[in-house]
XYZ file of C-alpha atoms in Angstrom:
222
model
C -70.143 44.281 -10.022
C -73.032 45.657 -12.182
C -75.176 48.620 -11.202
C -78.020 46.133 -10.692
C -76.133 44.110 -8.487
C -74.822 46.919 -6.601
C -78.529 48.070 -6.035
C -79.461 44.712 -4.938
C -76.507 44.468 -2.511
C -77.397 47.887 -0.848
C -80.987 46.318 -0.023
C -79.407 43.285 1.628
C -79.603 43.183 5.619
C -76.240 42.451 7.378
C -76.661 39.537 9.881
C -73.197 38.967 10.919
C -69.578 39.834 10.515
C -66.786 37.353 10.902
C -62.938 37.875 10.727
C -62.978 37.310 6.971
C -66.525 37.471 5.670
C -69.978 39.186 6.207
C -73.279 37.380 6.025
C -76.373 39.122 4.456
C -80.032 38.308 4.199
C -81.086 39.109 0.632
C -84.555 40.565 -0.246
C -85.257 37.185 -1.989
C -84.933 35.275 1.269
C -81.514 33.785 0.419
C -78.311 34.264 2.668
C -75.301 35.842 0.983
C -71.716 35.249 2.462
C -69.190 37.579 0.975
C -65.531 37.520 1.637
C -63.706 40.734 2.654
C -60.308 39.031 2.439
C -60.458 37.681 -1.238
C -60.850 34.235 -0.005
C -62.312 31.883 -2.530
C -65.660 30.564 -1.286
C -66.079 27.950 -3.929
C -64.310 25.123 -1.968
C -66.696 25.822 1.021
C -69.625 25.570 -1.314
C -68.413 22.218 -2.832
C -67.953 20.918 0.693
C -71.345 21.728 1.721
C -72.903 20.077 -1.291
C -70.937 16.992 -0.234
C -72.134 17.164 3.123
C -75.657 17.605 2.148
C -75.387 14.566 -0.102
C -74.090 12.474 2.786
C -77.022 13.557 5.082
C -75.263 16.215 7.071
C -77.555 18.998 8.009
C -76.230 21.924 6.257
C -77.770 24.946 4.280
C -78.579 24.188 0.686
C -76.191 26.033 -1.654
C -77.997 28.071 -4.457
C -74.775 29.355 -6.087
C -71.171 30.142 -5.553
C -68.595 32.551 -6.967
C -65.165 33.267 -5.813
C -66.094 35.866 -3.101
C -69.816 35.171 -2.630
C -71.597 32.015 -1.658
C -75.455 32.218 -1.751
C -77.227 29.733 0.152
C -80.464 28.701 1.961
C -81.414 30.828 4.801
C -82.396 28.595 7.911
C -84.605 30.476 10.421
C -84.146 29.771 14.034
C -81.975 30.651 17.015
C -78.497 29.524 17.399
C -77.722 26.799 19.858
C -75.922 29.151 21.891
C -78.955 31.562 21.944
C -81.069 28.754 23.022
C -78.737 27.640 25.765
C -78.863 31.310 27.180
C -82.663 31.628 27.020
C -83.601 28.125 28.101
C -80.649 26.754 30.209
C -82.839 23.846 31.484
C -82.253 22.534 27.826
C -78.533 22.142 28.216
C -78.504 18.439 28.207
C -80.774 17.989 25.111
C -78.482 20.418 23.335
C -75.421 18.501 24.419
C -77.034 15.384 22.958
C -77.792 17.229 19.715
C -74.306 18.380 19.496
C -72.970 14.851 19.923
C -75.318 13.738 17.258
C -73.889 16.068 14.897
C -70.384 14.940 15.732
C -71.547 11.235 15.152
C -72.926 12.079 11.766
C -69.656 13.472 10.732
C -67.809 10.464 11.948
C -69.717 8.612 9.123
C -68.879 11.199 6.167
C -66.028 10.413 3.888
C -63.631 13.417 3.734
C -63.338 14.774 0.011
C -59.867 14.735 -1.349
C -60.076 18.519 -1.947
C -60.200 19.315 1.806
C -56.547 19.793 3.268
C -55.079 17.347 5.631
C -55.408 13.548 6.137
C -57.904 11.643 8.176
C -61.564 12.238 9.016
C -63.565 15.170 8.122
C -63.200 18.125 10.838
C -65.415 21.108 10.917
C -62.873 22.829 13.359
C -65.346 25.233 14.886
C -68.522 23.244 15.570
C -69.571 25.147 18.743
C -73.153 26.002 19.677
C -72.797 29.490 17.967
C -72.342 27.520 14.718
C -75.476 25.406 14.879
C -78.878 26.903 13.895
C -81.918 25.233 15.510
C -84.111 25.291 12.294
C -87.653 24.221 11.824
C -86.438 20.784 10.737
C -83.619 20.357 13.305
C -79.918 21.467 14.073
C -78.103 22.751 10.828
C -74.440 23.321 10.974
C -73.061 26.451 9.357
C -69.630 28.147 8.630
C -67.535 25.423 6.992
C -64.671 27.793 6.207
C -62.060 26.153 8.264
C -62.908 22.476 7.507
C -59.929 20.182 7.311
C -59.011 16.507 7.495
C -57.581 14.912 10.708
C -58.376 13.238 14.121
C -62.075 13.342 14.589
C -61.463 13.532 18.351
C -59.787 16.864 17.912
C -63.182 18.254 16.332
C -65.007 17.217 19.422
C -62.344 18.481 21.804
C -62.632 21.907 20.103
C -66.391 21.874 20.662
C -65.848 21.096 24.179
C -62.921 23.742 24.480
C -65.333 26.420 22.874
C -68.091 25.844 25.260
C -65.778 25.549 28.292
C -63.992 28.750 27.838
C -66.827 31.009 26.789
C -67.662 33.717 29.210
C -71.054 33.226 30.909
C -72.938 34.751 33.694
C -72.719 32.645 36.965
C -76.186 31.512 36.676
C -75.497 29.861 33.138
C -72.348 28.066 34.149
C -74.136 24.943 35.505
C -76.016 24.681 32.218
C -72.539 24.760 30.268
C -71.503 21.952 32.514
C -74.681 19.763 31.768
C -74.175 20.552 27.930
C -70.501 19.419 28.117
C -71.229 16.272 30.033
C -74.121 15.251 27.780
C -71.893 15.939 24.697
C -69.064 13.817 26.063
C -71.382 11.079 27.123
C -72.717 11.032 23.415
C -69.141 10.637 21.617
C -67.159 8.379 23.759
C -64.326 8.711 26.235
C -61.204 9.245 24.178
C -61.659 12.967 23.548
C -59.438 14.188 26.576
C -56.474 12.690 24.836
C -57.115 15.134 22.025
C -57.415 18.373 24.061
C -53.822 19.497 23.860
C -53.936 19.233 19.939
C -57.342 21.253 20.237
C -55.905 23.789 22.564
C -53.075 24.536 19.997
C -55.437 25.149 17.255
C -57.671 27.273 19.197
C -54.687 29.480 20.415
C -53.003 29.700 17.070
C -56.123 31.161 15.286
C -56.008 34.581 16.739
C -54.739 36.503 19.696
C -56.666 35.478 22.928
C -57.033 37.504 26.073
C -55.179 36.237 29.191
C -58.369 34.929 30.864
C -59.207 32.748 27.975
C -55.444 31.426 27.747
C -55.723 30.649 31.314
C -59.030 28.766 31.015
C -57.530 26.686 28.014
C -54.394 25.872 30.064
C -56.489 24.729 33.205
C -58.609 22.387 30.788
C -55.624 20.827 29.151
C -54.063 20.145 32.545
C -57.471 18.541 33.690
C -57.444 16.356 30.719
C -53.728 15.253 30.808
C -52.990 15.407 34.501
């Protein structure tokens, strides 16, 4: 990194840190995702361009390098923040999440994405949806793969269902899930065991979450 780029990076504002990358807001108003694990971010950028060309709401990619992906900054709350602040909107948010999944059903999966089948985000929960000025925008496509589209929806359901919430917000979660499932069809339950395996294999989960996942799988398969 040159001296000029280091100086620019020092002025960037950290917005979020994930397991493998940090996300910064640059002085020029663009968003920069930087890998800490030397993960090549160029395939994610290529997928985002593909999705945008097929009408899926994702941030516009400005440039991509091996360890840095520069994209449009979309202002607005995450869907999870909106649910917490305005729980009475839960049903509407669930419909938006279902609409995003239906949109992915129509997108051809590019050959460079691993696996076989339809295109899966694999982490499409309310925390990865920004409610921007022009509507919901899906972010963080690092784990995308190909497979059974029902698994992608089941993972969304699972992420919402096991999230720790204050008691007064649990009823809102239920409304969001019901609205999501009403909008995507009734076969998602069959995919819950596969979704649970994916979620539990990603990283170490605490005992409470493992128990919640197990209960949901039993509800779907019992």
